[in-house]
Coordinates of C-alpha atoms in Angstrom, one line a residue:
M12 CA 0.0 0.0 0.0
T13 CA 1.4 3.4 -1.0
P14 CA 1.9 5.7 2.0
S15 CA 0.5 9.2 2.0
V16 CA 3.0 12.0 1.4
D17 CA 2.9 12.9 5.1
E18 CA 3.5 9.3 6.1
F19 CA 6.4 9.1 3.6
A20 CA 7.9 12.3 4.9
H21 CA 7.7 11.0 8.5
E22 CA 9.5 7.8 7.4
A23 CA 12.1 9.8 5.7
R24 CA 12.6 12.0 8.8
E25 CA 13.0 8.9 11.0
F26 CA 15.5 7.3 8.6
L27 CA 17.6 10.4 8.1
G28 CA 17.6 11.0 11.9
S29 CA 18.9 7.5 12.6
L30 CA 21.4 7.8 9.7
T31 CA 23.0 11.0 10.9
R32 CA 23.1 9.8 14.5
D33 CA 24.8 6.6 13.5
R34 CA 27.5 8.2 11.3
G35 CA 30.5 9.6 13.1
D36 CA 31.4 11.8 10.2
V37 CA 28.1 13.7 10.4
T38 CA 27.2 15.8 13.5
A39 CA 23.8 17.1 14.6
T40 CA 25.1 20.7 14.6
K41 CA 25.9 22.9 11.6
P42 CA 29.6 23.4 11.3
V43 CA 31.1 26.8 10.7
K44 CA 32.4 26.8 7.1
S45 CA 36.0 27.5 6.5
R46 CA 35.4 28.5 2.9
Y47 CA 32.5 29.2 0.5
A48 CA 33.3 28.4 -3.1
L49 CA 31.6 27.4 -6.4
F50 CA 34.5 25.6 -8.1
S51 CA 36.4 24.2 -5.1
G52 CA 36.8 20.7 -6.3
S53 CA 35.8 17.6 -4.3
T54 CA 38.2 16.0 -2.0
D55 CA 38.5 12.2 -1.7
D56 CA 36.7 12.3 1.6
E57 CA 33.9 14.4 0.2
L58 CA 33.4 12.0 -2.7
A59 CA 33.4 9.0 -0.4
A60 CA 30.9 10.7 1.8
A61 CA 28.6 11.5 -1.1
L62 CA 28.8 7.9 -2.4
D63 CA 28.1 6.4 1.0
Y64 CA 25.2 8.6 1.5
Q65 CA 23.6 8.0 -1.9
R66 CA 24.0 4.2 -1.4
A67 CA 22.4 4.4 2.0
I68 CA 19.3 6.4 0.9
F69 CA 18.9 4.2 -2.2
D70 CA 18.9 1.0 -0.2
A71 CA 16.3 2.6 2.1
G72 CA 14.0 3.4 -0.9
F73 CA 14.8 7.2 -1.0
G74 CA 17.5 7.2 -3.7
W75 CA 15.3 7.2 -6.8
I76 CA 11.8 7.9 -5.5
A77 CA 10.1 8.7 -8.8
G78 CA 12.0 6.2 -10.9
P79 CA 10.4 3.2 -12.6
V80 CA 10.3 0.1 -10.4
E81 CA 11.6 -2.1 -13.3
D82 CA 14.7 0.1 -13.5
G83 CA 15.3 0.1 -9.7
G84 CA 13.3 3.1 -8.7
A85 CA 10.5 3.3 -6.0
G86 CA 7.8 4.2 -8.6
L87 CA 6.3 7.0 -6.6
P88 CA 4.9 10.3 -7.9
P89 CA 7.2 13.3 -8.1
Q90 CA 5.6 15.0 -5.1
Y91 CA 7.2 12.3 -2.9
E92 CA 10.6 13.2 -4.3
R93 CA 9.9 16.9 -3.4
A94 CA 8.8 15.9 0.0
F95 CA 12.0 14.0 0.6
A96 CA 14.1 16.9 -0.6
K97 CA 12.3 19.2 1.9
V98 CA 12.9 16.8 4.8
E99 CA 16.5 16.3 3.7
R100 CA 17.3 20.0 4.0
G101 CA 16.7 19.7 7.7
F102 CA 19.6 17.3 8.3
P103 CA 23.4 17.8 8.1
I104 CA 23.9 15.4 5.2
P105 CA 27.1 15.3 3.1
S106 CA 27.4 17.5 0.1
K107 CA 25.9 16.0 -3.1
G108 CA 28.2 18.2 -5.2
P109 CA 30.4 15.3 -6.4
L110 CA 27.4 13.5 -7.8
S111 CA 25.5 16.5 -9.3
V112 CA 26.3 15.7 -12.9
S113 CA 25.9 12.0 -12.5
L114 CA 22.5 12.1 -10.8
G115 CA 21.1 15.4 -12.3
M116 CA 22.2 15.0 -15.9
V117 CA 23.7 11.6 -16.9
A118 CA 21.2 9.3 -15.3
P119 CA 18.0 11.1 -16.6
T120 CA 19.5 11.4 -20.1
L121 CA 20.4 7.7 -20.1
A122 CA 16.9 6.8 -18.8
Q123 CA 15.3 8.9 -21.6
F124 CA 17.4 7.7 -24.6
G125 CA 19.3 4.6 -23.6
S126 CA 18.7 1.2 -25.1
P127 CA 17.5 -1.6 -22.8
E128 CA 21.1 -2.9 -22.8
A129 CA 22.6 0.5 -21.9
K130 CA 20.0 1.1 -19.1
S131 CA 20.6 -2.4 -17.7
K132 CA 24.3 -1.8 -17.6
W133 CA 24.4 1.7 -16.2
L134 CA 21.2 3.1 -14.9
K135 CA 20.7 1.5 -11.5
G136 CA 24.4 1.8 -10.8
L137 CA 24.2 5.5 -11.5
R138 CA 21.3 6.0 -9.1
R139 CA 22.9 4.0 -6.4
A140 CA 26.3 5.7 -6.9
D141 CA 28.0 2.4 -7.7
V142 CA 28.7 4.1 -11.0
V143 CA 29.5 7.8 -11.5
G144 CA 28.8 9.6 -14.8
C145 CA 30.2 12.7 -16.5
Q146 CA 29.3 14.8 -19.6
L147 CA 31.6 14.6 -22.6
F148 CA 30.3 17.6 -24.6
S149 CA 32.6 20.7 -24.6
E150 CA 35.7 20.7 -26.8
P151 CA 38.6 23.2 -27.3
A152 CA 36.8 24.5 -30.5
A153 CA 33.2 23.8 -29.4
G154 CA 32.0 25.5 -26.2
S155 CA 28.8 27.6 -26.5
D156 CA 28.7 26.5 -30.2
L157 CA 28.2 22.9 -29.2
A158 CA 27.1 21.8 -32.6
A159 CA 30.6 22.3 -33.8
V160 CA 32.1 19.3 -32.0
R161 CA 34.8 17.5 -33.9
T162 CA 35.1 14.3 -32.0
K163 CA 34.3 11.6 -34.6
A164 CA 32.5 8.3 -34.3
T165 CA 32.9 5.9 -37.2
R166 CA 32.1 2.3 -37.9
E167 CA 33.1 -0.2 -40.5
N168 CA 29.6 -1.5 -41.3
A169 CA 26.0 -0.7 -40.5
D170 CA 25.8 -3.3 -37.7
G171 CA 29.2 -2.8 -36.2
D172 CA 30.7 -1.1 -33.1
W173 CA 31.7 2.5 -33.2
T174 CA 35.2 3.9 -32.9
L175 CA 35.6 7.3 -31.2
N176 CA 38.5 9.7 -31.7
G177 CA 38.7 13.3 -30.4
Q178 CA 39.2 15.5 -27.3
K179 CA 36.8 16.8 -24.7
V180 CA 37.5 19.5 -22.1
W181 CA 36.1 21.1 -18.9
T182 CA 34.6 17.7 -18.0
S183 CA 33.5 17.9 -14.4
G184 CA 34.3 14.7 -12.4
A185 CA 35.8 12.7 -15.2
H186 CA 38.6 11.6 -13.0
Y187 CA 36.3 9.6 -10.8
S188 CA 33.6 8.7 -13.4
Q189 CA 33.0 5.2 -14.9
V190 CA 30.7 6.3 -17.7
G191 CA 30.4 9.5 -19.9
I192 CA 27.8 10.7 -22.3
A193 CA 29.6 11.9 -25.4
L194 CA 28.4 14.0 -28.3
T195 CA 30.2 13.1 -31.5
R196 CA 30.1 13.9 -35.2
T197 CA 29.0 10.9 -37.3
S198 CA 28.7 12.4 -40.8
D199 CA 29.3 15.4 -42.9
G200 CA 25.6 16.1 -43.3
P201 CA 23.7 19.2 -42.4
R202 CA 24.5 21.0 -39.1
H203 CA 22.6 19.6 -36.1
K204 CA 21.7 16.5 -38.1
N205 CA 25.2 15.0 -38.2
L206 CA 25.7 14.2 -34.5
T207 CA 25.2 11.1 -32.5
A208 CA 25.4 10.5 -28.7
F209 CA 26.9 7.6 -26.9
A210 CA 27.4 6.2 -23.4
V211 CA 31.2 5.7 -23.1
D212 CA 32.9 3.4 -20.7
M213 CA 35.5 5.7 -19.1
T214 CA 37.6 2.7 -18.2
A215 CA 37.8 1.4 -21.8
P216 CA 41.2 1.3 -23.6
G217 CA 41.9 4.6 -25.3
V218 CA 40.2 6.9 -22.7
E219 CA 42.7 9.2 -21.1
V220 CA 41.7 11.7 -18.4
R221 CA 44.0 14.7 -17.6
P222 CA 43.0 16.9 -14.6
L223 CA 43.0 20.7 -15.2
R224 CA 44.6 22.3 -12.1
Q225 CA 42.8 25.5 -11.0
I226 CA 44.3 28.5 -9.3
T227 CA 42.6 27.4 -6.1
G228 CA 44.7 24.2 -6.2
A229 CA 41.6 22.0 -6.9
A230 CA 41.1 20.0 -10.1
D231 CA 37.4 19.6 -10.5
F232 CA 37.6 19.8 -14.3
N233 CA 39.4 17.6 -16.8
E234 CA 40.3 17.2 -20.5
V235 CA 39.5 13.8 -21.9
F236 CA 41.3 12.2 -24.9
L237 CA 39.5 9.5 -26.9
T238 CA 41.8 7.4 -29.1
D239 CA 40.3 4.6 -31.0
V240 CA 37.8 4.0 -28.2
V241 CA 35.4 1.2 -29.2
V242 CA 31.8 1.7 -28.2
P243 CA 29.1 -1.0 -28.9
D244 CA 26.1 0.2 -30.9
A245 CA 23.9 -0.8 -28.0
H246 CA 25.4 2.0 -26.1
R247 CA 24.3 4.6 -28.6
L248 CA 21.7 7.1 -27.2
G249 CA 18.9 7.8 -29.6
E250 CA 19.1 7.4 -33.4
V251 CA 22.1 7.9 -35.6
G252 CA 22.2 11.6 -36.6
A253 CA 19.8 12.6 -33.8
G254 CA 22.5 13.5 -31.2
W255 CA 21.4 17.1 -31.1
Q256 CA 18.1 16.1 -29.6
V257 CA 19.9 14.1 -26.9
A258 CA 22.3 17.0 -26.3
I259 CA 19.4 19.5 -25.9
A260 CA 17.6 17.1 -23.5
M261 CA 20.8 16.7 -21.4
L262 CA 21.3 20.4 -21.3
M263 CA 17.7 20.8 -20.1
H264 CA 18.4 18.3 -17.4
E265 CA 21.5 20.2 -16.5
R266 CA 19.6 23.5 -16.2
N267 CA 16.9 21.7 -14.2
A268 CA 19.7 20.6 -11.7
I269 CA 21.3 24.0 -11.7
G270 CA 18.0 25.8 -11.4
G271 CA 17.3 24.2 -8.1
S272 CA 20.3 26.0 -6.6
S273 CA 18.8 29.4 -7.5
S274 CA 16.1 28.9 -4.9
G275 CA 18.2 27.6 -2.1
G276 CA 19.1 24.1 -3.0
S277 CA 22.8 24.8 -2.8
G278 CA 22.7 25.7 0.9
L279 CA 24.3 29.1 0.2
F280 CA 20.9 30.8 0.3
R281 CA 19.8 29.9 3.8
M282 CA 18.2 33.2 4.6
D283 CA 17.8 32.6 8.4
D284 CA 21.5 31.7 8.6
L285 CA 22.5 34.8 6.7
A286 CA 20.3 37.0 8.8
A287 CA 21.7 35.6 12.0
W288 CA 25.3 36.1 10.7
I289 CA 24.6 39.7 9.8
S290 CA 23.1 40.2 13.3
D291 CA 26.1 38.7 15.0
L292 CA 28.3 41.1 13.2
G293 CA 26.2 44.0 14.4
R294 CA 25.3 45.1 10.8
G295 CA 21.6 44.4 10.9
D296 CA 20.6 48.1 11.2
D297 CA 22.8 49.3 8.4
P298 CA 20.4 50.4 5.6
V299 CA 22.9 49.5 2.9
V300 CA 23.1 46.0 4.3
V301 CA 19.3 45.7 4.7
E302 CA 18.9 46.7 1.0
A303 CA 21.5 44.1 -0.1
F304 CA 19.9 41.4 2.1
A305 CA 16.4 42.3 0.6
K306 CA 17.7 41.8 -2.9
V307 CA 19.0 38.3 -2.1
Y308 CA 15.8 37.5 -0.3
S309 CA 13.5 38.7 -3.1
G310 CA 15.6 36.9 -5.7
V311 CA 15.5 33.6 -3.9
T312 CA 11.8 33.9 -3.2
S313 CA 11.1 34.6 -6.8
A314 CA 13.3 31.7 -7.9
K315 CA 11.3 29.4 -5.6
A316 CA 8.0 30.4 -7.3
M317 CA 9.6 30.1 -10.7
R318 CA 10.9 26.7 -9.8
A319 CA 7.5 25.5 -8.7
R320 CA 6.1 26.4 -12.2
A321 CA 9.0 24.6 -13.8
D322 CA 8.3 21.5 -11.7
A323 CA 4.7 21.6 -12.7
N324 CA 5.7 21.6 -16.4
L325 CA 8.1 18.8 -15.7
K326 CA 5.3 16.8 -14.1
A327 CA 3.0 17.4 -17.1
N328 CA 5.6 16.8 -19.9
G329 CA 8.0 14.3 -18.3
V330 CA 11.1 16.2 -19.4
P331 CA 12.5 19.7 -18.6
G332 CA 11.6 22.5 -20.9
P333 CA 13.3 25.7 -22.0
E334 CA 12.0 27.5 -18.9
M335 CA 14.9 25.8 -17.1
S336 CA 17.2 28.4 -18.7
L337 CA 15.4 30.9 -16.4
G338 CA 16.6 28.9 -13.4
K339 CA 20.2 29.2 -14.6
L340 CA 19.8 32.9 -15.1
A341 CA 18.2 33.3 -11.7
L342 CA 21.1 31.4 -10.1
T343 CA 23.6 33.7 -11.7
A344 CA 21.7 36.8 -10.5
N345 CA 21.2 35.4 -7.0
L346 CA 24.8 34.5 -6.6
Q347 CA 25.8 38.0 -7.7
A348 CA 23.4 39.5 -5.2
L349 CA 24.9 37.2 -2.5
S350 CA 28.4 38.3 -3.4
D351 CA 27.4 41.9 -3.2
L352 CA 25.8 41.3 0.2
V353 CA 28.8 39.7 1.8
S354 CA 31.1 42.3 0.3
V355 CA 29.0 45.1 1.9
V356 CA 28.8 43.3 5.2
L357 CA 32.4 42.4 5.5
G358 CA 34.2 45.2 3.8
P359 CA 38.0 44.8 4.1
R360 CA 37.6 41.7 6.2
L361 CA 36.6 39.9 3.1
I362 CA 40.2 39.8 1.7
G363 CA 42.1 39.7 5.0
D364 CA 42.5 36.3 6.7
T365 CA 42.3 37.5 10.3
G366 CA 41.0 34.2 11.6
A367 CA 37.5 35.6 12.3
P368 CA 34.8 33.0 11.4
Q369 CA 32.8 33.4 8.2
S370 CA 34.8 36.4 6.9
F371 CA 37.7 35.5 4.7
A372 CA 35.9 32.3 4.1
W373 CA 33.6 34.2 1.6
S374 CA 36.4 35.5 -0.6
E375 CA 36.6 32.6 -2.9
L376 CA 32.9 32.7 -3.6
V377 CA 33.1 36.4 -4.5
L378 CA 35.9 35.7 -6.9
S379 CA 34.2 32.6 -8.5
V380 CA 30.7 34.1 -9.0
P381 CA 31.7 35.5 -12.5
G382 CA 32.5 31.9 -13.6
M383 CA 28.8 31.0 -13.2
R384 CA 28.0 33.2 -16.1
I385 CA 29.9 30.6 -18.2
G386 CA 29.3 27.3 -16.4
G387 CA 26.2 25.4 -17.4
G388 CA 25.9 27.4 -20.6
T389 CA 26.7 31.1 -20.9
D390 CA 24.1 33.6 -19.8
E391 CA 23.9 34.9 -23.4
I392 CA 23.0 31.5 -24.7
H393 CA 20.3 31.1 -22.0
R394 CA 18.9 34.5 -22.8
N395 CA 18.6 33.4 -26.4
T396 CA 16.8 30.2 -25.3
V397 CA 14.3 32.2 -23.2
A398 CA 13.7 34.7 -26.0
E399 CA 13.2 32.2 -28.8
R400 CA 11.8 29.0 -27.2
F401 CA 10.0 30.4 -24.1
L402 CA 8.8 33.9 -25.3
G403 CA 8.4 32.9 -28.9
L404 CA 10.5 35.9 -30.2
P405 CA 11.9 35.6 -33.8
K406 CA 15.4 34.3 -34.3
D407 CA 18.1 36.5 -35.5
K408 CA 18.3 36.0 -39.3
Q409 CA 21.3 38.2 -39.9
K410 CA 24.1 36.4 -41.7
Y411 CA 27.7 37.0 -40.7
T412 CA 29.9 38.2 -43.5
Q413 CA 33.3 36.9 -44.5
T414 CA 36.3 39.2 -44.0
P415 CA 40.0 38.7 -44.8
M416 CA 40.6 37.9 -41.1
T417 CA 37.5 35.8 -40.2
Q418 CA 35.0 33.4 -41.7
T419 CA 32.0 32.5 -39.6
S420 CA 28.7 31.0 -40.3
S421 CA 25.2 31.8 -39.0
D422 CA 23.3 29.7 -36.5
A423 CA 20.0 31.0 -37.9
D424 CA 19.1 27.6 -39.2
K425 CA 19.1 26.0 -35.8

């Protein structure tokens, strides 16, 4: 018998309470953060904690609540998933950051486009975190213009395996992933109709992962080289030549995952905690601080309402839509507002490591916020998506012209 949402939430609360009490690495109190950052990289301990936690909640029936029973899910309606997420925010659980791409992008894309063989091989493992996934999209010459990927997939005959050759870059988590979803060029046909997507075994011969060391010392991103990597046709996602549809769907899943952070899912926008911190510093009566706080508060509140509408659309259609781009834009705006707030509150203490709690700890976030205008798709691309696919505005039909120094082509035929 299916429990009610309230009964389900009670069971989740009881489970998470026992889980956090039993684990020595998770305390019942909120720790004071030593740093706030967006691109900090995941330590081995953080990855291990995320994997252990996901496996524990999966085995208890909370790891894939709305997933089909035949694929390993609990088969419950989406509102049960939202109820669990709400309960979860009340407990000091490990960060899910190391698994954000795997659970938020790779798993739903594989579920949507994967063959029965591919889903049988990877899907349950992804949801239980026995397998971690990454996104093999961006290339040195194909970032925002994703349709320009040059990684090639070829095969000797119509029924044979595929051989992949090329380079991917800025691949989050590739160094601890076992499967990657790769967008490849499979023909010289018309733009957007010459691409095919594959699930690639990251442990296969010919796959080389090289971490990209950041100025912070972390290495959250990687470049991935594919040299004569053999991929079975059963691991192809979607039809041959229909990779652009798979890519768009995966990007929508990405924006769905990112958009949740704009309304507080990241933990950075806990307004009660921010208010208490400001009060402890004696800045609560400063009108400039009050105005900056109000801007963050109103942005997060608006994002929650927008997120609710996006979730309703997801429930109705089964897949994320172009409105997910609004979530990404909201996240960028809210992070900038938060950066402005902590800068106003702390002043010079933001850049001087005096040892005072929650002061210098914010500096890395302030420096990394501009990067979010690029990560997950540039803000400019998202604005185009909102304008053309959400508001129905006409596409730009202007053709670029060739000059002696440059030769570019229009994307007006997208």
